[in-house]
């Protein structure tokens, strides 16, 4: 049984409206394995009904992918469901327990303070997906919080998650946004909203820390067995499965971090409760993309020490994985020393796993198919160039892809792609001091000469590795402000549409792809998604 101190166990009996919606055909074919198999590791709890629900966004493409009855989720019916006011039949809403290291300090009890797992569905690809609410009212884990979410942060999470997915980054997704009609009080009064989030699961590093810290080995084992069945089924029943789980999570995180680092994504709050076992990016709060390349970049208003700065992220991922390893120790071996001897090599291997994935991603962005020993230096020197001249990370990588395209075209036409200075114009325009660029381009072209791919094939591949558009911080803020202050979702929808095709040049959205003026970026601060 969940040790509920200081959670009030009366909450379970008091959970309001748990039967709402029962007996009615459901748009969701729920199959709730977490509720069924992990009793005692959560608190059953119902969402708080909204006074004036209004459906603001429904992700029809995702709904289709999930095999949902989209027609039954539109309009008033959708508003009632996605605001938490009417529970769809088959839902078994619950608040998950988890702990977490936040900015390095351990909080033994966090949990779903304002979120609920409604249930799970099997999608069209046979994958089990969580359907969860965020902002649906207080739960027994709410501590001092109001259990609510404001429309702005909910829209931010929707936009960032969908943008990341379109960029090929594993991410939780957004299925719907409903406003509740109830105000949320932050620095000012804001419209309240509920995000419906879809995830491969909501298992976090902090989920394991919760039971490990309480010495609840049996619960810890059940959770680990569940994680294995759900994410690493090939390990099920094997003797060394718990070590295998640690390895698999570390491998997924290495790949995820490599993607982040090659796109310029800063999560902003990489606490262990915000790191998944599935390898999906989760909890878009103070996240932001880099503009001018600088590994020390921090946007989060609460990250005073720069713990979660862009360049620190791989190291923090490893630190978080060490916390997962510690939590799993009791399952690895009876003897603590023996367990440590098993876990340590995984944590020690993480930097190499990350490097392998990160370098492979860089090669793709450089147009290289083969791996050669000097490739890392070529990539490092490119990044050093960007840093020295404070060049926009996204524009620079994309201009390099365009340079490859220009080279490919000039091979066909016989006309020089470069001007007298040896670099195509869009790339040149980014650099105030062009001499180091020319020198680097000469090395890059010499390296390309050792590749087999035809220039047009290479250019196309490079355009698929370096996006034309990412969510620009000032454009995100603009879109959220229009939605919140003017009740106008059009800027949000326009930005979302552009971000769903990140690799394509979209002249009609050119203004959305441009960096903010440097003085705006210098002042830019993000805040936690409360
Ligand atoms: P986050 O910073 O969103 O990752 O949340 C950290 C912890 O605080 C989690 O346990 C959340 O459930 C909880 N939390 C954040 N905001 C609220 C809120 N407004 N009401 C209740 N709990 C919250
Ligand atoms: Mg969180």
Coordinates of C-alpha atoms and ligand atoms in Angstrom, one line a residue:
X1 CA 0.0 0.0 0.0
X2 CA 1.2 3.5 -0.8
X3 CA 2.6 5.0 2.4
X4 CA 0.4 8.1 2.3
X5 CA 2.0 10.2 5.0
X6 CA 1.7 13.1 4.7
X7 CA -0.9 12.4 2.0
X8 CA -4.4 12.2 3.5
X9 CA -5.7 8.7 2.8
X10 CA -9.3 9.9 3.2
X11 CA -8.8 11.4 -0.2
X12 CA -9.4 8.1 -1.9
X13 CA -12.9 7.8 -0.5
X14 CA -13.6 11.4 -1.0
X15 CA -12.6 11.5 -4.6
X16 CA -15.5 13.3 -6.2
X17 CA -17.3 12.1 -9.2
X18 CA -15.3 8.9 -9.7
X19 CA -18.4 7.3 -11.3
X20 CA -19.2 10.2 -13.6
X21 CA -19.6 9.1 -17.2
X22 CA -19.9 5.4 -16.3
X23 CA -22.2 3.3 -18.6
X24 CA -21.8 5.6 -21.6
X25 CA -20.0 4.6 -24.8
X26 CA -16.5 6.0 -24.6
X27 CA -14.5 7.7 -27.3
X28 CA -11.5 6.0 -25.7
X29 CA -11.0 2.3 -25.7
X30 CA -9.2 2.4 -22.3
X31 CA -7.1 -0.4 -21.1
X32 CA -5.7 0.8 -17.8
X33 CA -2.6 -1.4 -16.9
X34 CA -1.2 1.1 -14.4
X35 CA -4.4 1.2 -12.4
X36 CA -4.8 -2.5 -12.6
X37 CA -1.3 -3.7 -11.9
X38 CA 0.2 -1.1 -9.6
X39 CA -2.5 -0.8 -6.9
X40 CA -0.9 0.9 -3.9
X41 CA 1.5 2.9 -6.0
X42 CA -1.0 5.7 -6.7
X43 CA -4.0 7.4 -5.3
X44 CA -7.3 7.1 -7.3
X45 CA -8.6 10.6 -7.7
X46 CA -11.0 12.5 -9.9
X47 CA -10.6 15.8 -11.8
X48 CA -12.4 18.9 -10.6
X49 CA -15.3 19.8 -12.8
X50 CA -14.9 23.1 -14.7
X51 CA -17.6 25.9 -14.4
X52 CA -17.6 26.9 -18.1
X53 CA -15.6 24.4 -20.2
X54 CA -14.6 25.4 -23.7
X55 CA -12.6 23.3 -26.1
X56 CA -9.8 25.4 -27.6
X57 CA -7.6 22.9 -29.4
X58 CA -8.1 19.3 -30.5
X59 CA -5.1 17.5 -32.2
X60 CA -7.1 15.6 -34.8
X61 CA -4.0 13.9 -36.3
X62 CA -3.0 12.6 -32.9
X63 CA -6.5 11.5 -32.1
X64 CA -6.6 9.5 -35.3
X65 CA -3.2 7.9 -34.4
X66 CA -4.7 6.9 -31.0
X67 CA -7.7 5.4 -32.7
X68 CA -10.1 7.7 -30.9
X69 CA -13.6 8.6 -31.9
X70 CA -12.8 12.1 -33.1
X71 CA -16.4 13.1 -33.8
X72 CA -17.3 12.3 -30.2
X73 CA -14.6 14.6 -29.0
X74 CA -15.6 17.8 -30.7
X75 CA -17.6 20.7 -29.4
X76 CA -19.4 20.6 -26.1
X77 CA -18.8 16.9 -25.6
X78 CA -15.1 17.5 -26.1
X79 CA -15.1 20.5 -23.9
X80 CA -16.7 18.5 -21.1
X81 CA -14.3 15.6 -21.4
X82 CA -11.1 17.6 -21.9
X83 CA -11.8 20.0 -19.0
X84 CA -12.2 17.1 -16.7
X85 CA -15.9 17.8 -16.2
X86 CA -17.2 14.6 -17.6
X87 CA -15.2 11.5 -17.2
X88 CA -15.3 9.3 -20.3
X89 CA -16.4 5.7 -19.6
X90 CA -13.6 3.4 -18.9
X91 CA -11.3 6.0 -17.4
X92 CA -9.7 5.1 -14.1
X93 CA -8.2 8.5 -13.0
X94 CA -5.3 8.4 -10.6
X95 CA -2.5 10.6 -9.2
X96 CA 0.9 8.9 -9.5
X97 CA 3.4 9.1 -6.7
X98 CA 6.9 10.2 -7.4
X99 CA 9.9 11.9 -5.8
X100 CA 12.7 13.9 -7.4
X101 CA 15.9 15.7 -7.2
X102 CA 15.2 19.3 -7.9
X103 CA 18.2 21.4 -8.6
X104 CA 20.3 18.8 -6.9
X105 CA 18.2 18.6 -3.7
X106 CA 16.0 15.6 -2.9
X107 CA 12.3 16.0 -2.4
X108 CA 10.9 12.7 -1.2
X109 CA 7.4 13.5 -2.2
X110 CA 6.3 15.3 -5.3
X111 CA 3.8 13.3 -7.3
X112 CA 1.0 14.4 -9.5
X113 CA -0.1 17.6 -7.7
X114 CA -2.2 18.9 -10.6
X115 CA -2.1 16.0 -13.0
X116 CA -4.0 12.8 -13.4
X117 CA -3.5 9.7 -15.4
X118 CA -6.9 9.1 -17.0
X119 CA -6.0 5.7 -18.5
X120 CA -4.2 4.1 -21.4
X121 CA -5.2 3.3 -25.0
X122 CA -3.4 1.2 -27.6
X123 CA -2.7 3.2 -30.6
X124 CA -2.9 2.3 -34.3
X125 CA 0.7 1.0 -34.1
X126 CA 0.0 -1.3 -31.2
X127 CA 1.8 1.0 -28.7
X128 CA 0.3 1.7 -25.3
X129 CA -0.1 5.4 -24.6
X130 CA -1.0 7.3 -21.5
X131 CA -3.8 9.8 -21.6
X132 CA -3.3 12.3 -18.8
X133 CA -4.6 15.7 -17.6
X134 CA -2.5 18.6 -16.4
X135 CA -4.3 21.4 -14.5
X136 CA -7.4 19.4 -13.5
X137 CA -7.4 20.4 -9.9
X138 CA -5.7 19.6 -6.6
X139 CA -4.8 16.0 -5.7
X140 CA -3.4 14.6 -2.4
X141 CA 0.1 15.4 -3.8
X142 CA -0.7 19.1 -4.4
X143 CA 1.1 20.4 -1.3
X144 CA 0.7 24.2 -1.4
X145 CA -0.3 24.3 -5.0
X146 CA -3.7 25.1 -6.4
X147 CA -3.7 22.2 -8.8
X148 CA -4.4 24.4 -11.7
X149 CA -2.7 25.4 -14.9
X150 CA -3.0 28.7 -16.8
X151 CA -3.7 28.9 -20.5
X152 CA -0.3 30.3 -21.5
X153 CA 1.9 27.5 -20.1
X154 CA -0.6 24.9 -21.4
X155 CA -0.4 26.3 -24.9
X156 CA 3.4 26.5 -24.6
X157 CA 3.5 22.8 -23.7
X158 CA 1.3 22.0 -26.6
X159 CA 3.4 23.9 -29.1
X160 CA 6.8 22.8 -27.9
X161 CA 5.8 19.1 -27.7
X162 CA 4.3 19.1 -31.2
X163 CA 7.3 21.0 -32.6
X164 CA 9.7 18.5 -31.0
X165 CA 7.7 15.6 -32.4
X166 CA 7.8 17.2 -35.9
X167 CA 11.6 17.6 -35.5
X168 CA 11.8 13.8 -34.8
X169 CA 12.5 14.2 -31.1
X170 CA 10.7 11.7 -28.8
X171 CA 8.3 13.7 -26.8
X172 CA 5.1 13.7 -24.9
X173 CA 2.3 15.0 -27.1
X174 CA -0.7 17.3 -26.7
X175 CA -4.1 15.9 -27.6
X176 CA -6.3 18.8 -26.5
X177 CA -6.6 22.1 -24.6
X178 CA -9.8 23.2 -22.8
X179 CA -10.3 26.3 -20.9
X180 CA -12.2 25.9 -17.6
X181 CA -13.9 29.2 -17.2
X182 CA -12.2 29.5 -13.8
X183 CA -9.5 32.0 -13.1
X184 CA -6.0 31.0 -12.1
X185 CA -4.1 33.5 -9.9
X186 CA -0.5 33.9 -10.6
X187 CA 1.3 37.2 -10.9
X188 CA -2.1 38.3 -12.2
X189 CA -5.4 36.6 -12.9
X190 CA -5.2 34.3 -15.9
X191 CA -7.6 31.9 -17.7
X192 CA -7.4 28.4 -16.3
X193 CA -6.9 25.5 -18.7
X194 CA -6.4 21.8 -18.8
X195 CA -3.9 20.1 -21.1
X196 CA -4.6 16.6 -22.2
X197 CA -1.2 15.0 -22.6
X198 CA -0.3 11.7 -24.3
X199 CA 2.9 9.8 -23.3
X200 CA 4.5 6.5 -23.9
X201 CA 4.2 6.4 -20.1
X202 CA 4.6 8.8 -17.2
X203 CA 7.3 6.7 -15.4
X204 CA 10.1 9.0 -14.3
X205 CA 13.4 8.6 -12.6
X206 CA 11.7 10.1 -9.6
X207 CA 9.0 7.4 -9.6
X208 CA 11.7 4.9 -8.6
X209 CA 13.3 7.3 -6.2
X210 CA 10.0 7.6 -4.4
X211 CA 9.8 3.9 -3.3
X212 CA 13.6 3.5 -3.0
X213 CA 13.8 6.4 -0.5
X214 CA 11.0 4.8 1.6
X215 CA 12.7 1.5 1.6
X216 CA 9.7 0.0 -0.1
X217 CA 11.5 -2.7 -2.0
X218 CA 8.4 -4.7 -3.0
X219 CA 6.8 -1.6 -4.6
X220 CA 10.0 -0.7 -6.2
X221 CA 10.2 -4.2 -7.8
X222 CA 6.6 -4.0 -9.0
X223 CA 7.3 -0.6 -10.6
X224 CA 10.5 -1.9 -12.3
X225 CA 8.7 -5.0 -13.6
X226 CA 6.0 -2.8 -14.9
X227 CA 8.5 -0.5 -16.6
X228 CA 10.2 -3.5 -18.2
X229 CA 6.9 -5.0 -19.5
X230 CA 6.0 -1.6 -21.0
X231 CA 9.2 -0.3 -22.4
X232 CA 11.7 -3.2 -22.6
X233 CA 9.6 -6.3 -22.9
X234 CA 12.6 -8.3 -24.4
X235 CA 14.1 -8.1 -20.9
X236 CA 11.1 -9.6 -19.1
X237 CA 11.9 -12.8 -17.1
X238 CA 15.6 -12.5 -17.6
X239 CA 17.8 -12.7 -14.5
X240 CA 19.7 -9.4 -15.1
X241 CA 16.5 -7.5 -16.2
X242 CA 16.8 -4.7 -13.7
X243 CA 20.3 -3.9 -14.8
X244 CA 19.0 -4.2 -18.4
X245 CA 16.4 -1.6 -17.6
X246 CA 19.0 0.8 -16.3
X247 CA 21.0 0.3 -19.5
X248 CA 18.0 0.8 -21.7
X249 CA 16.9 4.0 -20.0
X250 CA 20.5 5.3 -20.2
X251 CA 20.7 4.4 -23.9
X252 CA 17.4 6.2 -24.7
X253 CA 18.5 9.3 -22.7
X254 CA 21.8 9.4 -24.6
X255 CA 19.9 9.4 -27.9
X256 CA 17.4 12.0 -26.6
X257 CA 20.1 14.3 -25.3
X258 CA 22.0 14.1 -28.6
X259 CA 18.9 15.2 -30.4
X260 CA 18.4 18.1 -28.0
X261 CA 22.0 19.2 -28.4
X262 CA 22.0 19.1 -32.2
X263 CA 18.8 21.2 -32.3
X264 CA 19.7 23.8 -29.6
X265 CA 17.0 22.8 -27.2
X266 CA 17.3 23.8 -23.6
X267 CA 14.9 21.9 -21.3
X268 CA 15.5 24.3 -18.4
X269 CA 14.4 22.1 -15.5
X270 CA 16.1 18.7 -15.8
X271 CA 15.1 17.5 -12.4
X272 CA 14.8 13.8 -12.0
X273 CA 11.0 14.0 -11.8
X274 CA 11.2 15.5 -15.3
X275 CA 13.2 12.7 -16.9
X276 CA 11.3 9.8 -18.3
X277 CA 12.1 6.1 -18.5
X278 CA 10.6 6.0 -22.0
X279 CA 13.1 8.4 -23.4
X280 CA 10.5 11.0 -24.2
X281 CA 11.0 14.7 -23.5
X282 CA 8.5 15.7 -20.8
X283 CA 7.4 18.8 -18.9
X284 CA 7.9 21.8 -21.1
X285 CA 8.1 24.6 -18.5
X286 CA 11.0 27.0 -18.8
X287 CA 12.3 25.4 -22.0
X288 CA 13.6 27.5 -24.9
X289 CA 15.7 27.1 -28.0
X290 CA 19.2 28.7 -28.3
X291 CA 19.5 31.6 -30.6
X292 CA 23.2 32.7 -30.7
X293 CA 25.3 29.7 -30.0
X294 CA 26.7 29.7 -26.5
X295 CA 26.9 26.5 -24.3
X296 CA 26.4 28.7 -21.2
X297 CA 23.0 29.8 -22.3
X298 CA 20.3 29.8 -19.6
X299 CA 16.8 31.3 -20.0
X300 CA 15.1 30.0 -16.9
X301 CA 14.4 32.6 -14.2
X302 CA 14.9 30.1 -11.4
X303 CA 18.2 28.5 -12.7
X304 CA 20.5 31.0 -10.9
X305 CA 23.6 28.8 -10.9
X306 CA 23.2 27.7 -14.5
X307 CA 22.9 24.1 -13.5
X308 CA 20.6 23.4 -16.5
X309 CA 22.6 25.6 -19.0
X310 CA 22.6 24.3 -22.6
X311 CA 26.1 22.8 -22.4
X312 CA 25.5 21.1 -19.0
X313 CA 22.6 19.0 -20.2
X314 CA 24.4 15.8 -21.1
X315 CA 26.3 15.9 -17.7
X316 CA 23.0 16.5 -15.9
X317 CA 21.4 13.5 -17.7
X318 CA 24.2 11.3 -16.5
X319 CA 23.8 12.7 -12.9
X320 CA 20.1 11.9 -13.1
X321 CA 20.8 8.4 -14.4
X322 CA 23.1 7.9 -11.4
X323 CA 20.1 8.7 -9.2
X324 CA 18.1 6.1 -11.1
X325 CA 21.0 3.6 -10.6
X326 CA 21.0 4.3 -6.8
X327 CA 17.2 3.8 -6.7
X328 CA 17.5 0.5 -8.5
X329 CA 20.4 -0.8 -6.4
X330 CA 18.3 -3.0 -4.0
X331 CA 17.0 -4.9 -7.1
X332 CA 20.4 -5.4 -8.7
X333 CA 22.0 -7.6 -6.0
X334 CA 21.6 -8.4 -2.3
X335 CA 25.0 -7.0 -1.4
X336 CA 25.3 -3.2 -1.8
X337 CA 28.8 -3.4 -3.1
X338 CA 27.9 -6.1 -5.7
X339 CA 24.9 -3.9 -6.8
X340 CA 27.2 -0.9 -7.2
X341 CA 29.7 -2.8 -9.2
X342 CA 26.9 -3.7 -11.7
X343 CA 25.5 -0.2 -11.9
X344 CA 28.6 1.9 -12.1
X345 CA 29.8 0.8 -15.5
X346 CA 26.4 1.9 -17.0
X347 CA 26.8 5.4 -15.6
X348 CA 30.4 5.4 -16.7
X349 CA 29.4 4.4 -20.2
X350 CA 26.8 7.1 -20.6
X351 CA 29.2 9.9 -21.8
X352 CA 30.4 7.6 -24.6
X353 CA 26.9 6.6 -25.5
X354 CA 25.9 10.2 -25.7
X355 CA 29.0 11.2 -27.7
X356 CA 28.3 8.4 -30.2
X357 CA 24.8 9.6 -30.8
X358 CA 25.7 13.3 -30.7
X359 CA 28.6 12.9 -33.2
X360 CA 26.5 10.9 -35.5
X361 CA 23.9 13.7 -35.5
X362 CA 26.6 16.2 -36.2
X363 CA 27.9 14.2 -39.1
X364 CA 24.4 14.2 -40.6
X365 CA 24.3 18.0 -40.3
X366 CA 27.7 18.2 -41.9
X367 CA 26.7 16.0 -44.8
X368 CA 29.0 13.2 -43.8
X369 CA 27.9 9.6 -44.1
X370 CA 31.2 7.8 -43.2
X371 CA 32.8 8.4 -39.8
X372 CA 36.4 9.6 -39.8
X373 CA 38.5 10.4 -36.8
X374 CA 38.8 14.1 -37.6
X375 CA 35.1 14.7 -37.9
X376 CA 34.7 15.6 -34.3
X377 CA 37.3 18.4 -34.7
X378 CA 35.6 19.7 -37.8
X379 CA 32.3 19.9 -35.9
X380 CA 33.9 21.4 -32.8
X381 CA 35.6 24.0 -34.8
X382 CA 32.4 24.9 -36.6
X383 CA 30.7 25.4 -33.2
X384 CA 33.6 27.4 -32.0
X385 CA 33.2 29.7 -35.0
X386 CA 29.5 30.2 -34.2
X387 CA 30.3 30.9 -30.6
X388 CA 33.1 33.4 -31.3
X389 CA 30.8 35.4 -33.6
X390 CA 27.6 34.8 -31.7
X391 CA 25.8 33.3 -34.6
X392 CA 22.3 31.9 -34.6
X393 CA 22.7 28.1 -34.2
X394 CA 19.6 27.2 -36.3
X395 CA 20.3 29.7 -39.1
X396 CA 24.0 28.7 -39.3
X397 CA 23.4 25.0 -39.6
X398 CA 20.6 25.5 -42.2
X399 CA 22.8 27.9 -44.2
X400 CA 25.4 25.2 -44.3
X401 CA 22.8 22.8 -45.8
X402 CA 21.9 25.5 -48.3
X403 CA 25.6 25.9 -49.1
X404 CA 25.7 22.2 -50.0
X405 CA 22.6 22.7 -52.1
X406 CA 24.3 25.6 -53.9
X407 CA 27.4 23.5 -54.5
X408 CA 25.2 20.7 -55.9
X409 CA 23.4 23.2 -58.2
X410 CA 26.7 24.8 -59.5
X411 CA 28.0 21.3 -60.4
X412 CA 25.0 21.0 -62.7
X413 CA 25.1 24.5 -64.2
X414 CA 28.9 24.9 -64.2
X415 CA 28.4 28.3 -62.5
X416 CA 30.2 29.0 -59.3
X417 CA 28.0 28.8 -56.2
X418 CA 30.3 31.1 -54.3
X419 CA 31.1 34.7 -54.6
X420 CA 34.7 35.8 -54.8
X421 CA 35.2 35.0 -51.1
X422 CA 34.4 31.3 -51.5
X423 CA 31.1 31.1 -49.5
X424 CA 27.5 31.2 -50.6
X425 CA 25.8 34.4 -49.7
X426 CA 23.3 33.3 -47.0
X427 CA 26.1 31.7 -45.0
X428 CA 28.4 34.7 -45.5
X429 CA 25.7 37.1 -44.3
X430 CA 25.8 35.5 -40.9
X431 CA 29.5 36.1 -40.3
X432 CA 31.0 39.5 -39.5
X433 CA 34.5 38.1 -39.8
X434 CA 34.6 35.9 -42.9
X435 CA 38.2 34.8 -43.0
X436 CA 37.8 32.0 -40.4
X437 CA 34.6 30.9 -42.2
X438 CA 36.5 30.5 -45.5
X439 CA 39.2 28.5 -43.9
X440 CA 36.7 26.2 -42.2
X441 CA 34.7 25.8 -45.5
X442 CA 37.9 24.8 -47.3
X443 CA 38.4 22.0 -44.7
X444 CA 34.8 21.0 -44.9
X445 CA 34.8 20.7 -48.7
X446 CA 38.0 18.7 -48.7
X447 CA 36.4 16.3 -46.2
X448 CA 33.2 16.1 -48.4
X449 CA 35.5 15.1 -51.4
X450 CA 36.1 11.8 -49.5
X451 CA 32.4 11.0 -49.4
X452 CA 30.5 8.9 -52.0
X453 CA 27.1 10.6 -51.9
X454 CA 26.1 12.8 -54.8
X455 CA 25.9 16.5 -54.0
X456 CA 22.1 16.7 -54.5
X457 CA 21.5 13.7 -52.3
X458 CA 23.8 15.1 -49.7
X459 CA 22.1 18.5 -49.7
X460 CA 18.7 16.9 -49.3
X461 CA 19.9 14.9 -46.4
X462 CA 21.5 18.0 -44.7
X463 CA 18.2 19.8 -45.1
X464 CA 16.6 16.9 -43.2
X465 CA 19.1 17.3 -40.4
X466 CA 19.0 21.0 -39.8
X467 CA 15.5 22.6 -39.6
X468 CA 14.5 25.7 -41.4
X469 CA 12.3 26.7 -38.4
X470 CA 12.3 26.1 -34.7
X471 CA 10.0 27.6 -32.0
X472 CA 11.6 31.1 -31.7
X473 CA 11.1 32.4 -28.2
X474 CA 9.7 35.8 -29.1
X475 CA 7.3 34.2 -31.6
X476 CA 6.1 31.7 -28.9
X477 CA 5.5 34.5 -26.5
X478 CA 3.6 36.6 -29.1
X479 CA 1.3 33.7 -29.9
X480 CA 0.6 32.9 -26.2
X481 CA 0.0 36.6 -25.5
X482 CA -2.6 36.9 -28.3
X483 CA -4.4 33.8 -27.0
X484 CA -4.4 34.8 -23.4
X485 CA -4.9 38.6 -23.6
X486 CA -7.0 38.8 -26.7
X487 CA -8.6 35.4 -26.9
X488 CA -7.1 35.1 -30.3
X489 CA -5.7 31.7 -31.2
X490 CA -4.8 32.6 -34.8
X491 CA -1.2 33.5 -34.2
X492 CA -0.8 30.3 -32.2
X493 CA -2.3 28.2 -35.0
X494 CA -0.2 29.9 -37.6
X495 CA 3.0 29.3 -35.7
X496 CA 2.0 25.7 -35.0
X497 CA 1.3 25.1 -38.7
X498 CA 4.8 26.3 -39.6
X499 CA 6.4 24.2 -36.8
X500 CA 4.7 21.1 -38.0
X501 CA 6.9 21.3 -41.3
X502 CA 10.2 22.2 -39.8
X503 CA 12.4 21.0 -42.6
X504 CA 10.6 22.9 -45.4
X505 CA 11.3 26.4 -46.5
X506 CA 8.0 28.2 -46.1
X507 CA 8.3 31.7 -47.5
X508 CA 4.9 32.7 -46.2
X509 CA 6.2 32.1 -42.6
X510 CA 9.7 33.7 -43.1
X511 CA 9.1 36.1 -40.3
X512 CA 8.5 33.3 -37.8
X513 CA 11.8 31.6 -38.7
X514 CA 13.9 34.7 -38.0
X515 CA 15.8 35.1 -34.7
X516 CA 14.7 37.7 -32.2
X517 CA 16.7 41.0 -32.2
X518 CA 19.7 40.3 -29.9
X519 CA 18.5 42.7 -27.3
X520 CA 15.2 40.8 -26.9
X521 CA 17.1 37.5 -26.5
X522 CA 19.5 39.0 -24.0
X523 CA 16.5 39.9 -21.8
X524 CA 14.5 36.7 -22.5
X525 CA 13.5 34.8 -19.4
X526 CA 11.4 31.7 -19.0
X527 CA 9.3 30.7 -16.0
X528 CA 8.3 27.3 -14.7
X529 CA 5.0 26.1 -16.2
X530 CA 2.9 26.9 -13.2
Ligands
LIG1 P1 6.9 20.8 -12.4 O1 7.8 22.0 -11.9 O2 5.7 21.2 -13.2 O3 7.7 19.7 -12.9 O4 6.3 20.3 -11.0 C1 7.0 19.9 -9.9 C2 6.0 19.3 -8.8 O5 5.1 20.4 -8.4 C3 5.1 18.2 -9.3 O6 4.9 17.4 -8.2 C4 3.8 19.0 -9.7 O7 2.7 18.1 -9.6 C5 3.8 20.0 -8.6 N1 3.0 21.2 -9.0 C6 3.5 22.2 -9.9 N2 2.5 23.1 -10.0 C7 1.5 22.8 -9.2 C8 0.2 23.4 -8.9 N3 -0.2 24.5 -9.5 N4 -0.6 22.7 -8.1 C9 -0.2 21.6 -7.5 N5 1.0 21.0 -7.7 C10 1.8 21.6 -8.6
LIG2 MG1 7.4 18.0 -13.6

